[in-house]
Amino acid sequence: MNDTPAATAGPPETVRRVTVIGAGVIGASWTALFLARGLTVTVNDPLPDVERVVHDQLRQAVPGLRALGLPTAGLEGNLRFEADLDRAVADADAVQENGPERLDFKQELFGRIEQAARPDTLLLSSTSGIRATGIAQAMKHPGRLVIGHPFNPPHLVPLVEVVPGERTDPDTVRRAVAFYTALGKKPQVLRREVPGFVANRLQAALFREAVDLVVKGVVTEQELDEIVTSSIGPRWAVAGPFRSFHLGGGPGGLPHFLQHLGPGLEGMWRDLGTPKPDQATVQLLSEQADFGASVEELESARDEAQIKVMRALGLA
């Protein structure tokens, strides 16, 4: 699970057909990756123009897939669309769900999927924070479901948080890890269910303090972004927070760091901000959200830079 397969690696032989439920940004990105890895993909989404939306998203994903060394010729050859949920999942080896972030919706959806899919179909949810335990309450066999939460966009960013519920079968977790690993992902199994999982919680904590610093007038949004990309961004990309502070402790490592700098760190924790997304805050943040290019142009530049970083780290 710690080694990223080469770009030419294929999916496990037990998974050849995947059904993607929900063709939003995450679902379309998953679709691009699955197709580039040689899988047959069925997309299920009630959106009237879903085929146009997915085709547009796939075209946007092609440069990133090529940069990762994945084949893109005839990318849509193994793509099909099926509006009927039962038919969409009937022959799937795996289902990757990307529907609305509502517990009641996901409970009903997986109750239906469970009845229509084969007993051995791997059932995965991309939810960014809802617990598998809650989603599986309506299932007759809750052991079949596990969270497979990607970091956006899934076709580029390696991480997938694999989060079992209280009744998830260990074999389901093993199969999910094998599936994602064979696709070139970096699956990380979480030991406990917590709201938002790990990556999003870290992101939320940093963003909360970023918003507070902007609201208090310490920096602008653009200045804060420059600070992050010129300091902790590249440092954490290489070593992560714990290893970075371990190195910061010198020969004594993390124990020395905590002993000598822990009190100052605790004082800083007490001073961290707790901004509220009220009207004034939203207005201020919106007014500063001018980054000199369109969202599409910024996404393209971000993805190109991200691939370079991943290559440097041996993740691509």
PDB file of N, CA and C in Angstrom, residues 225-261:
ATOM      1  N   ASP A 225      -1.697  32.809   0.207  1.00  0.00           N
ATOM      2  CA  ASP A 225      -1.379  31.705  -0.694  1.00  0.00           C
ATOM      3  C   ASP A 225       0.112  31.654  -0.996  1.00  0.00           C
ATOM      4  N   GLU A 226       0.712  32.818  -1.197  1.00  0.00           N
ATOM      5  CA  GLU A 226       2.152  32.856  -1.468  1.00  0.00           C
ATOM      6  C   GLU A 226       2.951  32.332  -0.274  1.00  0.00           C
ATOM      7  N   ILE A 227       2.513  32.676   0.919  1.00  0.00           N
ATOM      8  CA  ILE A 227       3.205  32.198   2.123  1.00  0.00           C
ATOM      9  C   ILE A 227       3.152  30.669   2.196  1.00  0.00           C
ATOM     10  N   VAL A 228       1.973  30.109   1.949  1.00  0.00           N
ATOM     11  CA  VAL A 228       1.819  28.652   2.031  1.00  0.00           C
ATOM     12  C   VAL A 228       2.645  27.948   0.962  1.00  0.00           C
ATOM     13  N   THR A 229       2.566  28.437  -0.281  1.00  0.00           N
ATOM     14  CA  THR A 229       3.280  27.756  -1.370  1.00  0.00           C
ATOM     15  C   THR A 229       4.788  27.969  -1.297  1.00  0.00           C
ATOM     16  N   SER A 230       5.221  28.929  -0.477  1.00  0.00           N
ATOM     17  CA  SER A 230       6.654  29.188  -0.336  1.00  0.00           C
ATOM     18  C   SER A 230       7.227  28.639   0.964  1.00  0.00           C
ATOM     19  N   SER A 231       6.420  27.926   1.753  1.00  0.00           N
ATOM     20  CA  SER A 231       6.917  27.437   3.047  1.00  0.00           C
ATOM     21  C   SER A 231       6.386  26.056   3.371  1.00  0.00           C
ATOM     22  N   ILE A 232       5.282  26.003   4.093  1.00  0.00           N
ATOM     23  CA  ILE A 232       4.802  24.691   4.549  1.00  0.00           C
ATOM     24  C   ILE A 232       4.266  23.840   3.417  1.00  0.00           C
ATOM     25  N   GLY A 233       3.828  24.452   2.304  1.00  0.00           N
ATOM     26  CA  GLY A 233       3.326  23.653   1.182  1.00  0.00           C
ATOM     27  C   GLY A 233       4.361  22.671   0.678  1.00  0.00           C
ATOM     28  N   PRO A 234       5.506  23.148   0.151  1.00  0.00           N
ATOM     29  CA  PRO A 234       6.529  22.208  -0.324  1.00  0.00           C
ATOM     30  C   PRO A 234       7.140  21.369   0.793  1.00  0.00           C
ATOM     31  N   ARG A 235       7.251  21.932   2.004  1.00  0.00           N
ATOM     32  CA  ARG A 235       7.835  21.161   3.104  1.00  0.00           C
ATOM     33  C   ARG A 235       6.938  19.975   3.451  1.00  0.00           C
ATOM     34  N   TRP A 236       5.647  20.224   3.601  1.00  0.00           N
ATOM     35  CA  TRP A 236       4.741  19.136   3.954  1.00  0.00           C
ATOM     36  C   TRP A 236       4.572  18.150   2.803  1.00  0.00           C
ATOM     37  N   ALA A 237       4.701  18.627   1.566  1.00  0.00           N
ATOM     38  CA  ALA A 237       4.613  17.711   0.432  1.00  0.00           C
ATOM     39  C   ALA A 237       5.739  16.685   0.477  1.00  0.00           C
ATOM     40  N   VAL A 238       6.879  17.082   1.017  1.00  0.00           N
ATOM     41  CA  VAL A 238       8.036  16.189   1.083  1.00  0.00           C
ATOM     42  C   VAL A 238       8.013  15.328   2.345  1.00  0.00           C
ATOM     43  N   ALA A 239       7.657  15.928   3.463  1.00  0.00           N
ATOM     44  CA  ALA A 239       7.827  15.220   4.740  1.00  0.00           C
ATOM     45  C   ALA A 239       6.575  15.109   5.595  1.00  0.00           C
ATOM     46  N   GLY A 240       5.558  15.929   5.370  1.00  0.00           N
ATOM     47  CA  GLY A 240       4.389  15.903   6.244  1.00  0.00           C
ATOM     48  C   GLY A 240       4.677  16.629   7.544  1.00  0.00           C
ATOM     49  N   PRO A 241       3.649  16.951   8.336  1.00  0.00           N
ATOM     50  CA  PRO A 241       3.864  17.748   9.547  1.00  0.00           C
ATOM     51  C   PRO A 241       4.674  17.045  10.630  1.00  0.00           C
ATOM     52  N   PHE A 242       4.395  15.782  10.909  1.00  0.00           N
ATOM     53  CA  PHE A 242       5.101  15.109  11.997  1.00  0.00           C
ATOM     54  C   PHE A 242       6.580  14.899  11.683  1.00  0.00           C
ATOM     55  N   ARG A 243       6.876  14.452  10.474  1.00  0.00           N
ATOM     56  CA  ARG A 243       8.276  14.249  10.112  1.00  0.00           C
ATOM     57  C   ARG A 243       9.016  15.586  10.052  1.00  0.00           C
ATOM     58  N   SER A 244       8.307  16.635   9.588  1.00  0.00           N
ATOM     59  CA  SER A 244       8.933  17.960   9.537  1.00  0.00           C
ATOM     60  C   SER A 244       9.331  18.434  10.922  1.00  0.00           C
ATOM     61  N   PHE A 245       8.431  18.272  11.897  1.00  0.00           N
ATOM     62  CA  PHE A 245       8.757  18.691  13.258  1.00  0.00           C
ATOM     63  C   PHE A 245       9.769  17.751  13.906  1.00  0.00           C
ATOM     64  N   HIS A 246       9.784  16.486  13.488  1.00  0.00           N
ATOM     65  CA  HIS A 246      10.817  15.560  13.955  1.00  0.00           C
ATOM     66  C   HIS A 246      12.194  16.061  13.514  1.00  0.00           C
ATOM     67  N   LEU A 247      12.279  16.501  12.269  1.00  0.00           N
ATOM     68  CA  LEU A 247      13.535  17.064  11.768  1.00  0.00           C
ATOM     69  C   LEU A 247      13.845  18.397  12.438  1.00  0.00           C
ATOM     70  N   GLY A 248      12.782  19.156  12.745  1.00  0.00           N
ATOM     71  CA  GLY A 248      12.963  20.443  13.414  1.00  0.00           C
ATOM     72  C   GLY A 248      13.514  20.309  14.824  1.00  0.00           C
ATOM     73  N   GLY A 249      13.420  19.120  15.398  1.00  0.00           N
ATOM     74  CA  GLY A 249      13.940  18.888  16.743  1.00  0.00           C
ATOM     75  C   GLY A 249      15.415  18.570  16.785  1.00  0.00           C
ATOM     76  N   GLY A 250      16.049  18.550  15.595  1.00  0.00           N
ATOM     77  CA  GLY A 250      17.475  18.253  15.572  1.00  0.00           C
ATOM     78  C   GLY A 250      17.758  16.801  15.914  1.00  0.00           C
ATOM     79  N   PRO A 251      18.950  16.518  16.488  1.00  0.00           N
ATOM     80  CA  PRO A 251      19.312  15.137  16.818  1.00  0.00           C
ATOM     81  C   PRO A 251      18.316  14.472  17.767  1.00  0.00           C
ATOM     82  N   GLY A 252      17.658  15.274  18.597  1.00  0.00           N
ATOM     83  CA  GLY A 252      16.686  14.709  19.545  1.00  0.00           C
ATOM     84  C   GLY A 252      15.331  14.430  18.938  1.00  0.00           C
ATOM     85  N   GLY A 253      15.125  14.842  17.692  1.00  0.00           N
ATOM     86  CA  GLY A 253      13.896  14.534  16.982  1.00  0.00           C
ATOM     87  C   GLY A 253      12.646  15.143  17.585  1.00  0.00           C
ATOM     88  N   LEU A 254      11.520  14.510  17.348  1.00  0.00           N
ATOM     89  CA  LEU A 254      10.227  15.024  17.800  1.00  0.00           C
ATOM     90  C   LEU A 254      10.132  15.158  19.322  1.00  0.00           C
ATOM     91  N   PRO A 255      10.650  14.203  20.113  1.00  0.00           N
ATOM     92  CA  PRO A 255      10.592  14.386  21.572  1.00  0.00           C
ATOM     93  C   PRO A 255      11.269  15.688  22.025  1.00  0.00           C
ATOM     94  N   HIS A 256      12.419  15.998  21.444  1.00  0.00           N
ATOM     95  CA  HIS A 256      13.125  17.239  21.796  1.00  0.00           C
ATOM     96  C   HIS A 256      12.305  18.456  21.363  1.00  0.00           C
ATOM     97  N   PHE A 257      11.721  18.381  20.178  1.00  0.00           N
ATOM     98  CA  PHE A 257      10.911  19.492  19.662  1.00  0.00           C
ATOM     99  C   PHE A 257       9.739  19.764  20.613  1.00  0.00           C
ATOM    100  N   LEU A 258       9.032  18.718  21.009  1.00  0.00           N
ATOM    101  CA  LEU A 258       7.852  18.889  21.868  1.00  0.00           C
ATOM    102  C   LEU A 258       8.249  19.405  23.254  1.00  0.00           C
ATOM    103  N   GLN A 259       9.379  18.936  23.760  1.00  0.00           N
ATOM    104  CA  GLN A 259       9.809  19.352  25.090  1.00  0.00           C
ATOM    105  C   GLN A 259      10.177  20.834  25.126  1.00  0.00           C
ATOM    106  N   HIS A 260      10.858  21.289  24.090  1.00  0.00           N
ATOM    107  CA  HIS A 260      11.386  22.649  24.119  1.00  0.00           C
ATOM    108  C   HIS A 260      10.469  23.670  23.448  1.00  0.00           C
ATOM    109  N   LEU A 261       9.736  23.242  22.434  1.00  0.00           N
ATOM    110  CA  LEU A 261       8.878  24.183  21.713  1.00  0.00           C
ATOM    111  C   LEU A 261       7.395  23.940  21.949  1.00  0.00           C
TER     112      LEU A 261
END
